[in-house]
PDB file of C-alpha atoms in Angstrom:
ATOM      1  CA  GLY W 395     111.750 125.625 100.868  1.00 68.00           C
ATOM      2  CA  ALA W 396     110.659 122.567  98.967  1.00 76.00           C
ATOM      3  CA  VAL W 397     109.210 119.885 101.225  1.00 86.00           C
ATOM      4  CA  VAL W 398     108.887 116.184 100.524  1.00 92.00           C
ATOM      5  CA  SER W 399     106.673 114.159 102.834  1.00 93.00           C
ATOM      6  CA  GLN W 400     107.142 110.421 103.155  1.00 94.00           C
ATOM      7  CA  HIS W 401     104.682 108.149 104.910  1.00 95.00           C
ATOM      8  CA  PRO W 402     104.749 106.015 106.959  1.00 95.00           C
ATOM      9  CA  SER W 403     107.951 106.723 108.845  1.00 92.00           C
ATOM     10  CA  ARG W 404     108.123 103.235 110.288  1.00 94.00           C
ATOM     11  CA  VAL W 405     106.509  99.926 109.416  1.00 95.00           C
ATOM     12  CA  ILE W 406     106.787  96.606 111.203  1.00 96.00           C
ATOM     13  CA  CYS W 407     104.968  93.707 109.593  1.00 94.00           C
ATOM     14  CA  LYS W 408     104.985  89.979 109.070  1.00 95.00           C
ATOM     15  CA  SER W 409     106.750  88.192 106.278  1.00 96.00           C
ATOM     16  CA  GLY W 410     104.606  87.895 103.167  1.00 96.00           C
ATOM     17  CA  THR W 411     102.834  91.202 103.670  1.00 95.00           C
ATOM     18  CA  SER W 412     102.840  93.897 100.991  1.00 96.00           C
ATOM     19  CA  VAL W 413     103.771  97.365 102.167  1.00 97.00           C
ATOM     20  CA  LYS W 414     103.050 100.662 100.440  1.00 97.00           C
ATOM     21  CA  ILE W 415     105.153 103.770 101.026  1.00 97.00           C
ATOM     22  CA  GLU W 416     103.992 107.179  99.843  1.00 97.00           C
ATOM     23  CA  CYS W 417     106.140 110.099  98.753  1.00 96.00           C
ATOM     24  CA  ARG W 418     104.545 113.500  98.289  1.00 95.00           C
ATOM     25  CA  SER W 419     105.944 116.824  97.173  1.00 93.00           C
ATOM     26  CA  LEU W 420     103.993 119.296  99.278  1.00 92.00           C
ATOM     27  CA  ASP W 421     104.693 122.658  97.713  1.00 88.00           C
ATOM     28  CA  PHE W 422     106.042 121.920  94.274  1.00 88.00           C
ATOM     29  CA  GLN W 423     105.378 119.715  91.293  1.00 88.00           C
ATOM     30  CA  ALA W 424     107.727 116.857  90.604  1.00 87.00           C
ATOM     31  CA  THR W 425     107.724 115.104  87.243  1.00 81.00           C
ATOM     32  CA  THR W 426     110.453 112.852  88.548  1.00 86.00           C
ATOM     33  CA  MET W 427     110.843 111.194  91.920  1.00 91.00           C
ATOM     34  CA  PHE W 428     113.516 108.807  93.055  1.00 92.00           C
ATOM     35  CA  TRP W 429     113.487 105.857  95.410  1.00 95.00           C
ATOM     36  CA  TYR W 430     116.574 104.908  97.378  1.00 93.00           C
ATOM     37  CA  ARG W 431     117.441 102.140  99.753  1.00 94.00           C
ATOM     38  CA  GLN W 432     119.947 102.667 102.500  1.00 88.00           C
ATOM     39  CA  PHE W 433     121.676  99.752 104.190  1.00 82.00           C
ATOM     40  CA  PRO W 434     123.229 100.138 107.645  1.00 76.00           C
ATOM     41  CA  LYS W 435     126.457 102.131 107.520  1.00 71.00           C
ATOM     42  CA  LYS W 436     126.185 102.337 103.743  1.00 73.00           C
ATOM     43  CA  SER W 437     125.369 105.021 101.264  1.00 79.00           C
ATOM     44  CA  LEU W 438     122.121 105.425  99.409  1.00 85.00           C
ATOM     45  CA  MET W 439     121.455 103.021  96.587  1.00 88.00           C
ATOM     46  CA  LEU W 440     119.206 104.304  93.836  1.00 90.00           C
ATOM     47  CA  MET W 441     116.503 101.736  93.207  1.00 94.00           C
ATOM     48  CA  ALA W 442     114.423 103.410  90.551  1.00 93.00           C
ATOM     49  CA  THR W 443     113.409 106.650  88.939  1.00 91.00           C
ATOM     50  CA  SER W 444     109.700 107.317  89.018  1.00 87.00           C
ATOM     51  CA  ASN W 445     108.278 109.273  86.093  1.00 83.00           C
ATOM     52  CA  GLU W 446     104.848 110.878  86.264  1.00 83.00           C
ATOM     53  CA  GLY W 447     102.467 109.201  83.864  1.00 82.00           C
ATOM     54  CA  SER W 448     104.880 106.544  82.660  1.00 83.00           C
ATOM     55  CA  LYS W 449     106.704 103.456  83.810  1.00 87.00           C
ATOM     56  CA  ALA W 450     109.469 103.690  86.338  1.00 91.00           C
ATOM     57  CA  THR W 451     113.063 103.126  85.329  1.00 91.00           C
ATOM     58  CA  TYR W 452     114.710 100.526  87.540  1.00 94.00           C
ATOM     59  CA  GLU W 453     118.395 100.252  88.295  1.00 91.00           C
ATOM     60  CA  GLN W 454     120.221  97.086  87.477  1.00 91.00           C
ATOM     61  CA  GLY W 455     119.586  94.353  89.991  1.00 92.00           C
ATOM     62  CA  VAL W 456     116.349  95.809  91.349  1.00 94.00           C
ATOM     63  CA  GLU W 457     113.341  93.531  90.847  1.00 94.00           C
ATOM     64  CA  LYS W 458     110.488  95.340  89.151  1.00 93.00           C
ATOM     65  CA  ASP W 459     107.878  92.864  90.332  1.00 94.00           C
ATOM     66  CA  LYS W 460     109.146  93.105  93.880  1.00 96.00           C
ATOM     67  CA  PHE W 461     109.238  96.859  94.134  1.00 96.00           C
ATOM     68  CA  LEU W 462     106.225  98.318  92.367  1.00 96.00           C
ATOM     69  CA  ILE W 463     106.338 102.039  91.677  1.00 94.00           C
ATOM     70  CA  ASN W 464     103.412 104.201  90.682  1.00 91.00           C
ATOM     71  CA  HIS W 465     103.663 107.925  89.928  1.00 89.00           C
ATOM     72  CA  ALA W 466     100.044 108.860  89.362  1.00 82.00           C
ATOM     73  CA  SER W 467     100.321 112.615  89.765  1.00 88.00           C
ATOM     74  CA  LEU W 468     102.864 115.419  89.833  1.00 89.00           C
ATOM     75  CA  THR W 469     102.927 115.324  93.615  1.00 92.00           C
ATOM     76  CA  LEU W 470     102.678 111.647  94.527  1.00 93.00           C
ATOM     77  CA  SER W 471     104.740 108.532  93.955  1.00 94.00           C
ATOM     78  CA  THR W 472     104.252 105.224  95.759  1.00 95.00           C
ATOM     79  CA  LEU W 473     106.579 102.301  96.322  1.00 97.00           C
ATOM     80  CA  THR W 474     104.980  98.953  97.135  1.00 97.00           C
ATOM     81  CA  VAL W 475     107.191  96.197  98.494  1.00 97.00           C
ATOM     82  CA  THR W 476     105.302  93.071  97.511  1.00 96.00           C
ATOM     83  CA  SER W 477     105.386  89.911  99.610  1.00 96.00           C
ATOM     84  CA  ALA W 478     108.043  91.394 101.833  1.00 95.00           C
ATOM     85  CA  HIS W 479     110.628  89.180 103.489  1.00 95.00           C
ATOM     86  CA  PRO W 480     113.171  89.871 106.234  1.00 95.00           C
ATOM     87  CA  GLU W 481     115.870  90.644 103.669  1.00 94.00           C
ATOM     88  CA  ASP W 482     113.729  93.558 102.473  1.00 95.00           C
ATOM     89  CA  SER W 483     114.103  95.221 105.858  1.00 95.00           C
ATOM     90  CA  SER W 484     115.848  98.512 105.258  1.00 93.00           C
ATOM     91  CA  PHE W 485     115.552 102.282 105.279  1.00 92.00           C
ATOM     92  CA  TYR W 486     113.785 103.536 102.154  1.00 94.00           C
ATOM     93  CA  ILE W 487     114.073 107.172 101.144  1.00 93.00           C
ATOM     94  CA  CYS W 488     112.355 109.051  98.348  1.00 93.00           C
ATOM     95  CA  SER W 489     113.369 112.293  96.743  1.00 92.00           C
ATOM     96  CA  ALA W 490     111.899 114.666  94.215  1.00 90.00           C
ATOM     97  CA  ARG W 491     113.118 117.344  91.856  1.00 82.00           C
ATOM     98  CA  GLU W 492     111.111 120.412  91.010  1.00 77.00           C
ATOM     99  CA  ALA W 493     109.678 120.373  87.503  1.00 68.00           C
ATOM    100  CA  THR W 494     111.233 123.687  86.594  1.00 63.00           C
ATOM    101  CA  GLY W 495     114.037 122.351  84.465  1.00 60.00           C
ATOM    102  CA  GLY W 496     117.719 123.003  84.804  1.00 61.00           C
ATOM    103  CA  ASN W 497     119.854 121.828  87.637  1.00 64.00           C
ATOM    104  CA  GLN W 498     117.566 121.650  90.622  1.00 70.00           C
ATOM    105  CA  PRO W 499     118.732 119.709  93.674  1.00 74.00           C
ATOM    106  CA  GLN W 500     116.773 116.758  94.900  1.00 81.00           C
ATOM    107  CA  HIS W 501     114.705 117.182  98.050  1.00 87.00           C
ATOM    108  CA  PHE W 502     114.425 114.184 100.305  1.00 89.00           C
ATOM    109  CA  GLY W 503     111.710 112.741 102.464  1.00 91.00           C
ATOM    110  CA  ASP W 504     112.434 111.651 106.008  1.00 89.00           C
ATOM    111  CA  GLY W 505     112.578 108.001 105.055  1.00 91.00           C
ATOM    112  CA  THR W 506     110.650 104.876 105.994  1.00 93.00           C
ATOM    113  CA  ARG W 507     112.137 102.272 108.302  1.00 93.00           C
ATOM    114  CA  LEU W 508     110.770  98.919 107.129  1.00 95.00           C
ATOM    115  CA  SER W 509     111.155  95.940 109.437  1.00 95.00           C
ATOM    116  CA  ILE W 510     109.903  92.538 108.293  1.00 95.00           C
ATOM    117  CA  LEU W 511     109.554  89.919 111.006  1.00 94.00           C
TER     118      LEU W 511
ATOM    119  CA  GLY V1045     130.899 106.159  85.370  1.00 80.00           C
ATOM    120  CA  ASP V1046     130.454 108.819  88.009  1.00 84.00           C
ATOM    121  CA  SER V1047     131.741 108.209  91.502  1.00 89.00           C
ATOM    122  CA  VAL V1048     132.241 110.045  94.774  1.00 93.00           C
ATOM    123  CA  THR V1049     134.870 109.173  97.335  1.00 94.00           C
ATOM    124  CA  GLN V1050     134.781 110.446 100.877  1.00 94.00           C
ATOM    125  CA  MET V1051     136.298 109.452 104.185  1.00 87.00           C
ATOM    126  CA  GLU V1052     134.125 106.939 105.998  1.00 82.00           C
ATOM    127  CA  GLY V1053     134.712 108.034 109.529  1.00 85.00           C
ATOM    128  CA  PRO V1054     133.520 108.230 112.158  1.00 92.00           C
ATOM    129  CA  VAL V1055     135.114 111.574 112.754  1.00 95.00           C
ATOM    130  CA  THR V1056     135.086 112.545 116.404  1.00 97.00           C
ATOM    131  CA  LEU V1057     135.748 116.151 117.376  1.00 97.00           C
ATOM    132  CA  SER V1058     135.438 118.277 120.440  1.00 97.00           C
ATOM    133  CA  GLU V1059     133.027 121.185 120.382  1.00 97.00           C
ATOM    134  CA  GLU V1060     134.461 124.297 118.667  1.00 97.00           C
ATOM    135  CA  ALA V1061     137.052 122.258 116.765  1.00 97.00           C
ATOM    136  CA  PHE V1062     137.713 122.783 113.056  1.00 98.00           C
ATOM    137  CA  LEU V1063     136.088 120.298 110.701  1.00 97.00           C
ATOM    138  CA  THR V1064     137.250 119.036 107.331  1.00 97.00           C
ATOM    139  CA  ILE V1065     135.584 116.162 105.514  1.00 97.00           C
ATOM    140  CA  ASN V1066     137.331 115.325 102.279  1.00 97.00           C
ATOM    141  CA  CYS V1067     135.440 114.532  99.105  1.00 97.00           C
ATOM    142  CA  THR V1068     136.756 113.807  95.639  1.00 97.00           C
ATOM    143  CA  TYR V1069     134.833 112.846  92.560  1.00 96.00           C
ATOM    144  CA  THR V1070     135.052 111.464  89.065  1.00 94.00           C
ATOM    145  CA  ALA V1071     132.532 112.443  86.428  1.00 89.00           C
ATOM    146  CA  THR V1072     132.246 112.262  82.687  1.00 81.00           C
ATOM    147  CA  GLY V1073     130.599 115.627  82.254  1.00 77.00           C
ATOM    148  CA  TYR V1074     130.341 118.877  84.192  1.00 81.00           C
ATOM    149  CA  PRO V1075     128.773 117.901  87.474  1.00 89.00           C
ATOM    150  CA  SER V1076     127.047 119.913  90.119  1.00 89.00           C
ATOM    151  CA  LEU V1077     128.247 119.074  93.601  1.00 93.00           C
ATOM    152  CA  PHE V1078     126.320 118.789  96.819  1.00 93.00           C
ATOM    153  CA  TRP V1079     126.672 118.093 100.498  1.00 95.00           C
ATOM    154  CA  TYR V1080     123.718 116.496 102.215  1.00 93.00           C
ATOM    155  CA  VAL V1081     123.310 115.941 105.956  1.00 94.00           C
ATOM    156  CA  GLN V1082     121.367 113.134 107.600  1.00 90.00           C
ATOM    157  CA  TYR V1083     120.446 113.394 111.258  1.00 90.00           C
ATOM    158  CA  PRO V1084     119.680 110.176 113.152  1.00 84.00           C
ATOM    159  CA  GLY V1085     116.463 108.531 111.998  1.00 78.00           C
ATOM    160  CA  GLU V1086     115.773 111.173 109.379  1.00 81.00           C
ATOM    161  CA  GLY V1087     116.059 111.613 105.632  1.00 81.00           C
ATOM    162  CA  LEU V1088     118.622 113.736 103.866  1.00 86.00           C
ATOM    163  CA  GLN V1089     118.699 117.516 103.865  1.00 89.00           C
ATOM    164  CA  LEU V1090     120.569 119.572 101.327  1.00 89.00           C
ATOM    165  CA  LEU V1091     123.296 121.415 103.182  1.00 95.00           C
ATOM    166  CA  LEU V1092     124.971 123.292 100.339  1.00 95.00           C
ATOM    167  CA  LYS V1093     125.735 123.062  96.666  1.00 92.00           C
ATOM    168  CA  ALA V1094     128.020 124.395  93.932  1.00 93.00           C
ATOM    169  CA  THR V1095     127.243 124.227  90.241  1.00 89.00           C
ATOM    170  CA  LYS V1096     130.485 125.274  88.567  1.00 89.00           C
ATOM    171  CA  ALA V1097     134.205 125.426  89.108  1.00 92.00           C
ATOM    172  CA  ASP V1098     135.424 127.792  91.854  1.00 95.00           C
ATOM    173  CA  ASP V1099     131.898 128.221  93.229  1.00 95.00           C
ATOM    174  CA  LYS V1100     131.708 128.188  97.006  1.00 97.00           C
ATOM    175  CA  GLY V1101     128.615 126.757  98.641  1.00 96.00           C
ATOM    176  CA  SER V1102     127.873 127.800 102.201  1.00 97.00           C
ATOM    177  CA  ASN V1103     125.181 127.275 104.797  1.00 96.00           C
ATOM    178  CA  LYS V1104     124.980 127.173 108.609  1.00 95.00           C
ATOM    179  CA  GLY V1105     128.698 127.894 108.909  1.00 97.00           C
ATOM    180  CA  PHE V1106     129.656 125.062 106.561  1.00 98.00           C
ATOM    181  CA  GLU V1107     131.547 125.773 103.344  1.00 98.00           C
ATOM    182  CA  ALA V1108     132.789 123.816 100.367  1.00 98.00           C
ATOM    183  CA  THR V1109     134.555 125.028  97.224  1.00 98.00           C
ATOM    184  CA  TYR V1110     134.233 123.329  93.848  1.00 97.00           C
ATOM    185  CA  ARG V1111     137.828 122.601  92.792  1.00 96.00           C
ATOM    186  CA  LYS V1112     137.881 121.298  89.254  1.00 93.00           C
ATOM    187  CA  GLU V1113     141.673 121.015  89.089  1.00 94.00           C
ATOM    188  CA  THR V1114     141.743 118.612  92.024  1.00 96.00           C
ATOM    189  CA  THR V1115     138.204 117.223  91.461  1.00 96.00           C
ATOM    190  CA  SER V1116     137.417 117.938  95.073  1.00 97.00           C
ATOM    191  CA  PHE V1117     134.629 119.424  97.165  1.00 98.00           C
ATOM    192  CA  HIS V1118     135.845 119.306 100.749  1.00 98.00           C
ATOM    193  CA  LEU V1119     133.443 120.304 103.513  1.00 98.00           C
ATOM    194  CA  GLU V1120     134.710 122.649 106.221  1.00 98.00           C
ATOM    195  CA  LYS V1121     133.405 124.356 109.312  1.00 98.00           C
ATOM    196  CA  GLY V1122     135.420 126.564 111.589  1.00 97.00           C
ATOM    197  CA  SER V1123     133.765 125.645 114.886  1.00 96.00           C
ATOM    198  CA  VAL V1124     131.561 122.593 115.211  1.00 97.00           C
ATOM    199  CA  GLN V1125     128.751 122.179 117.705  1.00 97.00           C
ATOM    200  CA  VAL V1126     127.226 119.099 119.286  1.00 96.00           C
ATOM    201  CA  SER V1127     124.144 119.691 117.138  1.00 95.00           C
ATOM    202  CA  ASP V1128     126.286 119.140 114.020  1.00 97.00           C
ATOM    203  CA  SER V1129     126.579 115.448 114.875  1.00 96.00           C
ATOM    204  CA  ALA V1130     125.162 113.643 111.839  1.00 95.00           C
ATOM    205  CA  VAL V1131     126.168 111.759 108.714  1.00 93.00           C
ATOM    206  CA  TYR V1132     127.386 113.928 105.847  1.00 96.00           C
ATOM    207  CA  PHE V1133     127.082 112.780 102.237  1.00 94.00           C
ATOM    208  CA  CYS V1134     128.996 114.259  99.344  1.00 95.00           C
ATOM    209  CA  ALA V1135     127.138 113.894  96.054  1.00 93.00           C
ATOM    210  CA  LEU V1136     127.150 114.900  92.424  1.00 91.00           C
ATOM    211  CA  SER V1137     124.725 115.102  89.588  1.00 86.00           C
ATOM    212  CA  ASP V1138     125.987 115.150  86.075  1.00 78.00           C
ATOM    213  CA  ARG V1139     124.828 117.574  83.455  1.00 64.00           C
ATOM    214  CA  GLY V1140     125.364 114.902  80.862  1.00 56.00           C
ATOM    215  CA  GLY V1141     122.622 112.870  82.450  1.00 53.00           C
ATOM    216  CA  GLY V1142     120.247 115.811  82.620  1.00 54.00           C
ATOM    217  CA  TYR V1143     120.955 116.078  86.333  1.00 53.00           C
ATOM    218  CA  GLN V1144     118.571 113.195  86.817  1.00 66.00           C
ATOM    219  CA  LYS V1145     120.743 110.888  88.830  1.00 75.00           C
ATOM    220  CA  VAL V1146     122.599 111.751  91.980  1.00 84.00           C
ATOM    221  CA  THR V1147     125.669 109.751  92.878  1.00 87.00           C
ATOM    222  CA  PHE V1148     126.413 109.659  96.587  1.00 90.00           C
ATOM    223  CA  GLY V1149     129.540 109.029  98.561  1.00 92.00           C
ATOM    224  CA  ILE V1150     129.475 106.499 101.363  1.00 90.00           C
ATOM    225  CA  GLY V1151     128.750 109.118 104.017  1.00 92.00           C
ATOM    226  CA  THR V1152     130.931 110.346 106.870  1.00 94.00           C
ATOM    227  CA  LYS V1153     129.645 110.130 110.391  1.00 93.00           C
ATOM    228  CA  LEU V1154     130.557 113.128 112.525  1.00 96.00           C
ATOM    229  CA  GLN V1155     130.417 112.935 116.292  1.00 96.00           C
ATOM    230  CA  VAL V1156     130.924 116.147 118.241  1.00 97.00           C
ATOM    231  CA  ILE V1157     131.514 115.766 121.954  1.00 97.00           C
ATOM    232  CA  PRO V1158     131.001 118.544 124.508  1.00 94.00           C
TER     233      PRO V1158
END
């Protein structure tokens, strides 16, 4: 089945550091990838839709300059949390849809646990 | 807009008990419906899906039927195991939006005790 790899799985860093998270579709091409944030005991909140070769589409309330998204190829999207602060600590999950059209389900990575000290 | 409502839980069951997790939805178009499962410390895995009314999705002993008349997609399993302990998310994607966005329910934590 379709596999999405997310790296790193866990990051602990100091306040003010920028952190990059990678999301790769391993065995399929994904024109669109999605970045979610999951708060404790809460559902997933869509942050942005990452489009290959174009700018990401951010959801309302998500800071574009804070969460930089780059989708440079059909198999890779990156999320960079710039100048991270403790309130950015969360579980970030990416997903990807196969570029075959129609109603394909999203396939999720294993998530990245970000902890800002 | 689209929304998904499911019981928050936690749901605690003994091994081999019958499981039902209720899910209802509202959507403007003709959504596809999904159940995802999240094991501790992991991402989400697609458990099953249904793309049109009266479809039944099934996988690993879990089933859910797309009921358009009641806008529901309840998850069931006849005999749960300890390994089924996880958080279960009901979700939909709307054809009107090109199936781009997925709307998730809050997630229901299932705890199965031996």
